[in-house]
mmCIF file of C-alpha atoms in Angstrom:
data_model
loop_
_atom_site.group_PDB
_atom_site.id
_atom_site.type_symbol
_atom_site.label_atom_id
_atom_site.label_comp_id
_atom_site.label_asym_id
_atom_site.label_seq_id
_atom_site.Cartn_x
_atom_site.Cartn_y
_atom_site.Cartn_z
ATOM 1 C CA MET A 1087 9.263 44.359 18.353
ATOM 2 C CA ALA A 1088 6.767 47.100 17.798
ATOM 3 C CA GLU A 1089 4.223 47.346 19.817
ATOM 4 C CA GLU A 1090 0.474 49.514 20.184
ATOM 5 C CA GLY A 1091 1.949 51.856 17.977
ATOM 6 C CA SER A 1092 0.267 54.587 15.866
ATOM 7 C CA SER A 1093 -3.755 54.339 14.232
ATOM 8 C CA GLU A 1094 -1.687 54.151 10.369
ATOM 9 C CA GLU A 1095 -0.246 51.079 11.245
ATOM 10 C CA TYR A 1096 -3.978 49.258 11.894
ATOM 11 C CA MET A 1097 -6.653 48.079 10.307
ATOM 12 C CA GLU A 1098 -9.637 49.991 12.374
ATOM 13 C CA ILE A 1099 -12.592 48.357 13.108
ATOM 14 C CA VAL A 1100 -15.609 50.461 14.257
ATOM 15 C CA SER A 1101 -18.478 49.643 16.701
ATOM 16 C CA ASN A 1102 -21.715 51.474 17.453
ATOM 17 C CA ALA A 1103 -21.370 50.188 20.454
ATOM 18 C CA GLU A 1104 -20.343 52.841 23.824
ATOM 19 C CA PHE A 1105 -18.215 50.341 25.216
ATOM 20 C CA LEU A 1106 -16.240 46.924 24.308
ATOM 21 C CA ASP A 1107 -17.633 43.954 27.121
ATOM 22 C CA GLY A 1108 -16.137 40.612 28.045
ATOM 23 C CA SER A 1109 -18.092 39.137 26.158
ATOM 24 C CA VAL A 1110 -17.330 41.378 22.754
ATOM 25 C CA ILE A 1111 -14.109 40.625 23.566
ATOM 26 C CA PHE A 1112 -13.986 36.870 23.775
ATOM 27 C CA HIS A 1113 -15.986 35.983 20.732
ATOM 28 C CA LEU A 1114 -13.757 38.428 18.506
ATOM 29 C CA VAL A 1115 -10.214 37.088 19.848
ATOM 30 C CA ARG A 1116 -12.503 33.302 19.279
ATOM 31 C CA ASP A 1117 -13.604 33.904 15.786
ATOM 32 C CA SER A 1118 -9.904 35.189 15.290
ATOM 33 C CA VAL A 1119 -8.201 32.024 16.168
ATOM 34 C CA GLY A 1120 -10.636 30.107 13.953
ATOM 35 C CA PHE A 1121 -10.168 32.201 11.332
ATOM 36 C CA VAL A 1122 -6.540 31.899 12.048
ATOM 37 C CA LEU A 1123 -6.322 28.397 11.585
ATOM 38 C CA TYR A 1124 -8.943 27.661 8.534
ATOM 39 C CA MET A 1125 -6.626 30.090 6.403
ATOM 40 C CA HIS A 1126 -3.601 29.390 7.162
ATOM 41 C CA GLN A 1127 -4.982 25.612 6.376
ATOM 42 C CA GLN A 1128 -5.211 23.650 10.380
ATOM 43 C CA ILE A 1129 -8.101 22.753 10.673
ATOM 44 C CA PRO A 1130 -10.488 21.093 7.160
ATOM 45 C CA SER A 1131 -13.435 23.538 7.994
ATOM 46 C CA VAL A 1132 -14.164 26.848 9.949
ATOM 47 C CA LEU A 1133 -13.754 25.777 13.610
ATOM 48 C CA GLN A 1134 -18.120 26.694 14.652
ATOM 49 C CA ASP A 1135 -18.770 23.367 11.834
ATOM 50 C CA MET A 1136 -16.193 21.540 12.909
ATOM 51 C CA THR A 1137 -17.536 22.413 16.910
ATOM 52 C CA LEU A 1138 -21.117 20.885 15.725
ATOM 53 C CA GLU A 1139 -19.477 17.964 13.359
ATOM 54 C CA PHE A 1140 -17.028 17.220 17.026
ATOM 55 C CA ASP A 1141 -20.427 16.998 19.236
ATOM 56 C CA THR A 1142 -22.653 15.428 16.496
ATOM 57 C CA LEU A 1143 -20.074 12.138 16.067
ATOM 58 C CA CYS A 1144 -19.901 12.254 19.713
ATOM 59 C CA THR A 1145 -23.676 12.296 19.974
ATOM 60 C CA GLU A 1146 -23.711 9.206 17.057
ATOM 61 C CA PHE A 1147 -21.147 6.879 19.132
ATOM 62 C CA LYS A 1148 -23.128 6.838 22.781
ATOM 63 C CA GLU A 1149 -26.763 6.133 20.206
ATOM 64 C CA LEU A 1150 -25.496 3.367 18.882
ATOM 65 C CA GLU A 1151 -23.214 2.293 21.660
ATOM 66 C CA LEU A 1152 -26.358 1.862 23.350
ATOM 67 C CA ASP A 1153 -28.112 0.480 20.460
ATOM 68 C CA LEU A 1154 -26.026 -2.259 21.106
ATOM 69 C CA THR A 1155 -26.126 -3.392 24.631
ATOM 70 C CA GLN A 1156 -29.577 -3.000 24.444
ATOM 71 C CA SER A 1157 -31.110 -4.337 21.591
ATOM 72 C CA GLU A 1158 -30.485 -8.475 22.853
ATOM 73 C CA VAL A 1159 -32.761 -9.207 19.023
ATOM 74 C CA LYS A 1160 -31.305 -7.697 16.197
ATOM 75 C CA LYS A 1161 -29.733 -9.157 12.735
ATOM 76 C CA VAL A 1162 -26.141 -9.921 12.522
ATOM 77 C CA SER A 1163 -26.420 -8.318 9.563
ATOM 78 C CA VAL A 1164 -27.191 -5.020 11.490
ATOM 79 C CA ARG A 1165 -25.138 -5.574 14.204
ATOM 80 C CA ARG A 1166 -21.746 -5.287 11.820
ATOM 81 C CA LYS A 1167 -23.271 -2.085 10.045
ATOM 82 C CA HIS A 1168 -23.744 -1.045 13.785
ATOM 83 C CA ILE A 1169 -20.030 -2.220 14.834
ATOM 84 C CA SER A 1170 -18.044 -0.821 11.239
ATOM 85 C CA ARG A 1171 -19.720 2.525 11.867
ATOM 86 C CA MET A 1172 -19.011 2.966 14.763
ATOM 87 C CA ARG A 1173 -15.662 2.188 14.041
ATOM 88 C CA GLU A 1174 -15.270 5.133 11.610
ATOM 89 C CA ILE A 1175 -16.185 7.540 14.642
ATOM 90 C CA LYS A 1176 -14.497 6.431 17.001
ATOM 91 C CA ARG A 1177 -11.272 7.231 14.171
ATOM 92 C CA GLU A 1178 -12.661 10.281 12.805
ATOM 93 C CA ILE A 1179 -12.871 11.852 16.922
ATOM 94 C CA LYS A 1180 -9.420 10.206 17.606
ATOM 95 C CA ARG A 1181 -8.570 12.289 15.064
ATOM 96 C CA VAL A 1182 -9.837 15.779 16.062
ATOM 97 C CA GLU A 1183 -10.664 15.040 19.716
ATOM 98 C CA LYS A 1184 -6.754 16.393 21.073
ATOM 99 C CA LEU A 1185 -7.368 19.706 18.576
ATOM 100 C CA MET A 1186 -11.404 20.095 19.933
ATOM 101 C CA ASN A 1187 -10.082 19.258 23.414
ATOM 102 C CA THR A 1188 -7.745 22.304 23.242
ATOM 103 C CA VAL A 1189 -9.955 24.666 21.576
ATOM 104 C CA SER A 1190 -12.605 24.181 25.239
ATOM 105 C CA SER A 1191 -9.931 24.341 26.879
ATOM 106 C CA LEU A 1192 -8.620 27.905 24.903
ATOM 107 C CA GLN A 1193 -11.895 29.118 25.199
ATOM 108 C CA THR A 1194 -11.995 28.447 29.392
ATOM 109 C CA ALA A 1195 -9.049 30.936 29.573
ATOM 110 C CA LEU A 1196 -10.479 33.158 27.500
ATOM 111 C CA GLN A 1197 -13.431 33.186 29.686
ATOM 112 C CA LEU A 1198 -11.890 33.165 32.930
ATOM 113 C CA MET A 1199 -9.853 36.035 31.116
ATOM 114 C CA VAL A 1200 -12.869 38.302 30.155
ATOM 115 C CA ARG A 1201 -13.702 38.285 33.388
ATOM 116 C CA GLU A 1202 -9.927 38.891 35.399
ATOM 117 C CA ILE A 1203 -9.690 41.692 32.715
ATOM 118 C CA PRO A 1204 -12.366 44.065 31.839
ATOM 119 C CA ASN A 1205 -10.071 45.700 29.586
ATOM 120 C CA VAL A 1206 -7.723 43.110 27.530
ATOM 121 C CA GLN A 1207 -5.789 45.846 26.214
ATOM 122 C CA LYS A 1208 -3.954 43.763 23.578
ATOM 123 C CA VAL A 1209 -3.697 40.395 22.192
ATOM 124 C CA MET A 1210 -1.099 38.175 20.363
ATOM 125 C CA LEU A 1211 -2.242 35.212 17.645
ATOM 126 C CA VAL A 1212 1.076 33.459 16.598
ATOM 127 C CA LEU A 1213 1.697 30.995 13.737
ATOM 128 C CA GLY A 1214 4.693 28.603 14.353
ATOM 129 C CA GLY A 1215 6.782 26.335 16.147
ATOM 130 C CA SER A 1216 7.531 28.910 18.398
ATOM 131 C CA PRO A 1217 6.844 32.748 19.562
ATOM 132 C CA ILE A 1218 9.571 33.708 19.439
ATOM 133 C CA ARG A 1219 10.073 32.713 15.953
ATOM 134 C CA PRO A 1220 6.995 32.917 14.419
ATOM 135 C CA ARG A 1221 5.327 32.328 10.148
ATOM 136 C CA TYR A 1222 2.517 34.610 11.227
ATOM 137 C CA VAL A 1223 1.172 37.064 13.964
ATOM 138 C CA TYR A 1224 -1.804 38.608 14.234
ATOM 139 C CA GLU A 1225 -2.181 41.189 16.586
ATOM 140 C CA LEU A 1226 -5.888 42.546 17.978
ATOM 141 C CA PHE A 1227 -5.978 45.952 19.612
ATOM 142 C CA PHE A 1228 -8.966 47.545 22.056
ATOM 143 C CA SER A 1229 -9.797 50.421 22.277
ATOM 144 C CA HIS A 1230 -13.002 50.406 24.796
ATOM 145 C CA GLY A 1231 -14.004 53.272 25.253
ATOM 146 C CA GLU A 1232 -16.216 53.271 28.731
ATOM 147 C CA VAL A 1233 -14.519 50.359 30.641
ATOM 148 C CA VAL A 1234 -17.391 47.405 32.225
ATOM 149 C CA SER A 1235 -16.972 43.952 33.285
ATOM 150 C CA SER A 1236 -18.444 41.175 31.693
ATOM 151 C CA GLY A 1237 -21.713 41.446 34.067
ATOM 152 C CA SER A 1238 -23.231 37.753 34.880
ATOM 153 C CA GLY A 1239 -21.538 35.525 32.496
ATOM 154 C CA ASP A 1240 -23.698 35.319 29.865
ATOM 155 C CA PHE A 1241 -20.636 34.034 26.948
ATOM 156 C CA SER A 1242 -24.012 34.322 24.400
ATOM 157 C CA LYS A 1243 -22.736 36.024 20.877
ATOM 158 C CA SER A 1244 -24.413 39.695 20.730
ATOM 159 C CA LYS A 1245 -25.278 41.076 17.533
ATOM 160 C CA ALA A 1246 -22.673 43.492 18.034
ATOM 161 C CA ALA A 1247 -20.030 40.364 18.305
ATOM 162 C CA GLU A 1248 -21.283 39.160 14.967
ATOM 163 C CA MET A 1249 -20.871 42.398 13.350
ATOM 164 C CA LEU A 1250 -17.528 43.409 14.573
ATOM 165 C CA SER A 1251 -16.179 39.599 14.310
ATOM 166 C CA ARG A 1252 -17.510 39.574 10.102
ATOM 167 C CA LYS A 1253 -15.843 43.050 9.242
ATOM 168 C CA ALA A 1254 -13.219 42.210 10.971
ATOM 169 C CA ILE A 1255 -12.010 39.048 9.184
ATOM 170 C CA ARG A 1256 -13.817 41.347 6.087
ATOM 171 C CA ALA A 1257 -10.281 43.422 6.966
ATOM 172 C CA LEU A 1258 -7.016 40.377 6.962
ATOM 173 C CA ILE A 1259 -9.191 39.026 3.772
ATOM 174 C CA SER A 1260 -8.577 42.263 2.644
ATOM 175 C CA LYS A 1261 -5.428 42.124 3.240
ATOM 176 C CA ASP A 1262 -3.821 38.977 2.159
ATOM 177 C CA ALA A 1263 -3.896 37.334 5.206
ATOM 178 C CA GLY A 1264 -4.225 33.474 4.856
ATOM 179 C CA SER A 1265 -3.192 33.655 0.958
ATOM 180 C CA SER A 1266 0.003 31.258 2.114
ATOM 181 C CA SER A 1267 0.248 29.100 5.171
ATOM 182 C CA TYR A 1268 3.546 26.870 5.512
ATOM 183 C CA PRO A 1269 2.201 23.053 3.863
ATOM 184 C CA GLY A 1270 1.495 21.047 6.679
ATOM 185 C CA PRO A 1271 0.650 20.920 10.607
ATOM 186 C CA THR A 1272 2.258 24.111 13.078
ATOM 187 C CA LYS A 1273 0.802 25.193 16.554
ATOM 188 C CA LEU A 1274 -0.836 28.519 17.904
ATOM 189 C CA PHE A 1275 0.524 29.983 20.347
ATOM 190 C CA LEU A 1276 -2.203 33.455 22.216
ATOM 191 C CA LEU A 1277 -0.625 35.600 24.430
ATOM 192 C CA VAL A 1278 -2.354 38.865 26.498
ATOM 193 C CA LYS A 1279 -0.923 41.704 27.696
ATOM 194 C CA ALA A 1280 -2.015 41.912 31.385
ATOM 195 C CA PRO A 1281 -1.535 44.208 34.472
ATOM 196 C CA SER A 1282 1.589 42.173 35.698
ATOM 197 C CA SER A 1283 -0.976 41.264 39.031
ATOM 198 C CA PHE A 1284 -2.926 39.044 36.864
ATOM 199 C CA ASN A 1285 -2.939 35.901 37.640
ATOM 200 C CA LEU A 1286 -4.545 31.761 36.769
ATOM 201 C CA PRO A 1287 -1.374 29.697 36.595
ATOM 202 C CA GLN A 1288 -3.302 27.471 34.886
ATOM 203 C CA HIS A 1289 -4.263 29.136 32.175
ATOM 204 C CA PHE A 1290 -1.934 31.919 31.611
ATOM 205 C CA LEU A 1291 2.162 32.316 32.224
ATOM 206 C CA PRO A 1292 4.719 35.828 32.224
ATOM 207 C CA LYS A 1293 6.681 36.552 29.550
ATOM 208 C CA ARG A 1294 7.286 39.570 30.522
ATOM 209 C CA ASP A 1295 10.212 40.368 27.947
ATOM 210 C CA PHE A 1296 8.582 38.593 25.057
ATOM 211 C CA ARG A 1297 9.895 39.489 21.658
ATOM 212 C CA TYR A 1298 9.422 37.718 18.449
ATOM 213 C CA SER A 1299 11.356 38.238 15.167
ATOM 214 C CA LYS A 1300 11.346 41.886 14.144
ATOM 215 C CA LYS A 1301 11.284 40.279 9.743
ATOM 216 C CA ILE A 1302 7.607 39.366 10.621
ATOM 217 C CA VAL A 1303 5.273 42.236 9.758
ATOM 218 C CA PRO A 1304 2.051 41.153 11.496
ATOM 219 C CA PHE A 1305 -1.250 42.189 11.030
ATOM 220 C CA ARG A 1306 -2.763 44.631 13.193
ATOM 221 C CA LEU A 1307 -6.307 45.399 14.252
ATOM 222 C CA ARG A 1308 -7.378 47.984 16.118
ATOM 223 C CA PHE A 1309 -11.316 47.651 17.759
ATOM 224 C CA LYS A 1310 -12.644 50.902 18.376
ATOM 225 C CA CYS A 1311 -16.021 52.725 20.042
ATOM 226 C CA ARG A 1312 -18.004 55.452 17.830
ATOM 227 C CA THR A 1313 -18.531 57.909 20.708
ATOM 228 C CA ARG A 1314 -22.169 58.879 20.346
ATOM 229 C CA VAL A 1315 -22.278 62.895 20.195
ATOM 230 C CA GLY A 1316 -18.042 65.243 17.834
ATOM 231 C CA GLU A 1317 -18.032 67.154 21.409
ATOM 232 C CA MET A 1318 -17.355 63.451 23.132
ATOM 233 C CA ASP A 1319 -14.816 62.729 20.030
ATOM 234 C CA SER A 1320 -13.055 66.408 20.898
ATOM 235 C CA LEU A 1321 -12.741 65.286 24.761
ATOM 236 C CA HIS A 1322 -11.453 62.094 24.423
ATOM 237 C CA HIS A 1323 -8.898 63.485 22.190
ATOM 238 C CA ALA A 1324 -8.348 66.082 24.398
ATOM 239 C CA SER A 1325 -7.680 63.886 26.916
ATOM 240 C CA GLN A 1326 -5.796 60.830 24.357
ATOM 241 C CA THR A 1327 -2.942 63.833 23.851
ATOM 242 C CA ARG A 1328 -2.962 65.123 26.831
ATOM 243 C CA ASN A 1329 -2.260 61.547 29.152
ATOM 244 C CA SER A 1330 -0.231 60.128 25.623
ATOM 245 C CA THR A 1331 3.279 59.825 27.850
ATOM 246 C CA CYS A 1332 1.231 58.423 31.175
ATOM 247 C CA LEU A 1333 -0.001 56.114 29.887
ATOM 248 C CA LYS A 1334 2.744 54.599 27.151
ATOM 249 C CA ASP A 1335 4.809 54.777 30.614
ATOM 250 C CA ALA A 1336 1.556 52.830 32.802
ATOM 251 C CA ILE A 1337 1.831 50.449 29.450
ATOM 252 C CA SER A 1338 5.317 50.045 30.033
ATOM 253 C CA ASN A 1339 5.677 49.826 33.201
ATOM 254 C CA ASP A 1340 2.785 47.708 34.920
ATOM 255 C CA PHE A 1341 1.638 45.542 31.273
ATOM 256 C CA ILE A 1342 3.400 42.430 30.362
ATOM 257 C CA TRP A 1343 2.587 39.555 27.643
ATOM 258 C CA PHE A 1344 0.699 36.492 29.069
ATOM 259 C CA GLN A 1345 0.783 33.463 27.487
ATOM 260 C CA CYS A 1346 -2.051 30.765 27.284
ATOM 261 C CA ARG A 1347 -0.456 27.358 28.189
ATOM 262 C CA HIS A 1348 -2.970 25.804 25.791
ATOM 263 C CA VAL A 1349 -1.859 25.708 22.771
ATOM 264 C CA ILE A 1350 -3.432 23.915 19.334
ATOM 265 C CA LYS A 1351 -1.347 21.903 16.981
ATOM 266 C CA GLY A 1352 -2.939 21.884 13.417
ATOM 267 C CA LEU A 1353 -4.556 18.978 12.059
ATOM 268 C CA ALA A 1354 -2.592 16.818 8.942
ATOM 269 C CA LEU A 1355 -4.696 17.993 6.421
ATOM 270 C CA GLU A 1356 -5.476 14.592 3.417
ATOM 271 C CA GLY A 1357 -6.258 16.651 0.159
ATOM 272 C CA ARG A 1358 -4.703 19.574 0.315
ATOM 273 C CA GLU A 1359 -2.376 21.124 -2.046
ATOM 274 C CA GLU A 1360 0.858 21.890 -0.728
ATOM 275 C CA GLU A 1361 1.648 26.060 -1.594
#
């Protein structure tokens, strides 16, 4: 399996910001997960819409349930209508509940990850039956610029995160990502390259010798920060050249793969044409 490789192997996405903080990384990975699931026909609509629809259904069900218990005097026809609607909502909630709960758990894991690792280097999204035998692989590499922590833990979406997510999705679409898909539900696995001392056992398991099939050609994105002046570009380039060997050694020796415990299984979508 190829590692980071040269910049030519990646589609570069440049940010005007001086650094990529934990919140930006969180939203880039989350939006990439949503893109992969939707474009490969694992969810019926974009993840943001699904989350909103699911929350709305849960709220409506509680309101109908409360209305039935509190209303002693109500027409039989109205009660039947309420009960029928509650059954419909319950079926839909049951259909997507496991997926939405897994997405929520994965988001929690991502937030904890970026708090623990302020300079996340690489995240991999693997779609298929297992991580070592994938159908599609998406690699996200981050060149942070100035390294900073996620601060107060505010994960509201900034303009920088919104812009980078849009650029990333446009770049993937331009490379035909998601143009062909497995006709049926499959699994999405998330892995992160982190220091071997990284310790979140409730969310991530170490996979030191992880490799996937060499037959798979991954989609690769590199997120970079734009420096303020040309002199800083030159200095950064010189530093990278001087320390490239040491950096590669440090990555290979001290950084290993960790697999997220929360695996998202796609839905069996009705009415979607098989490719």
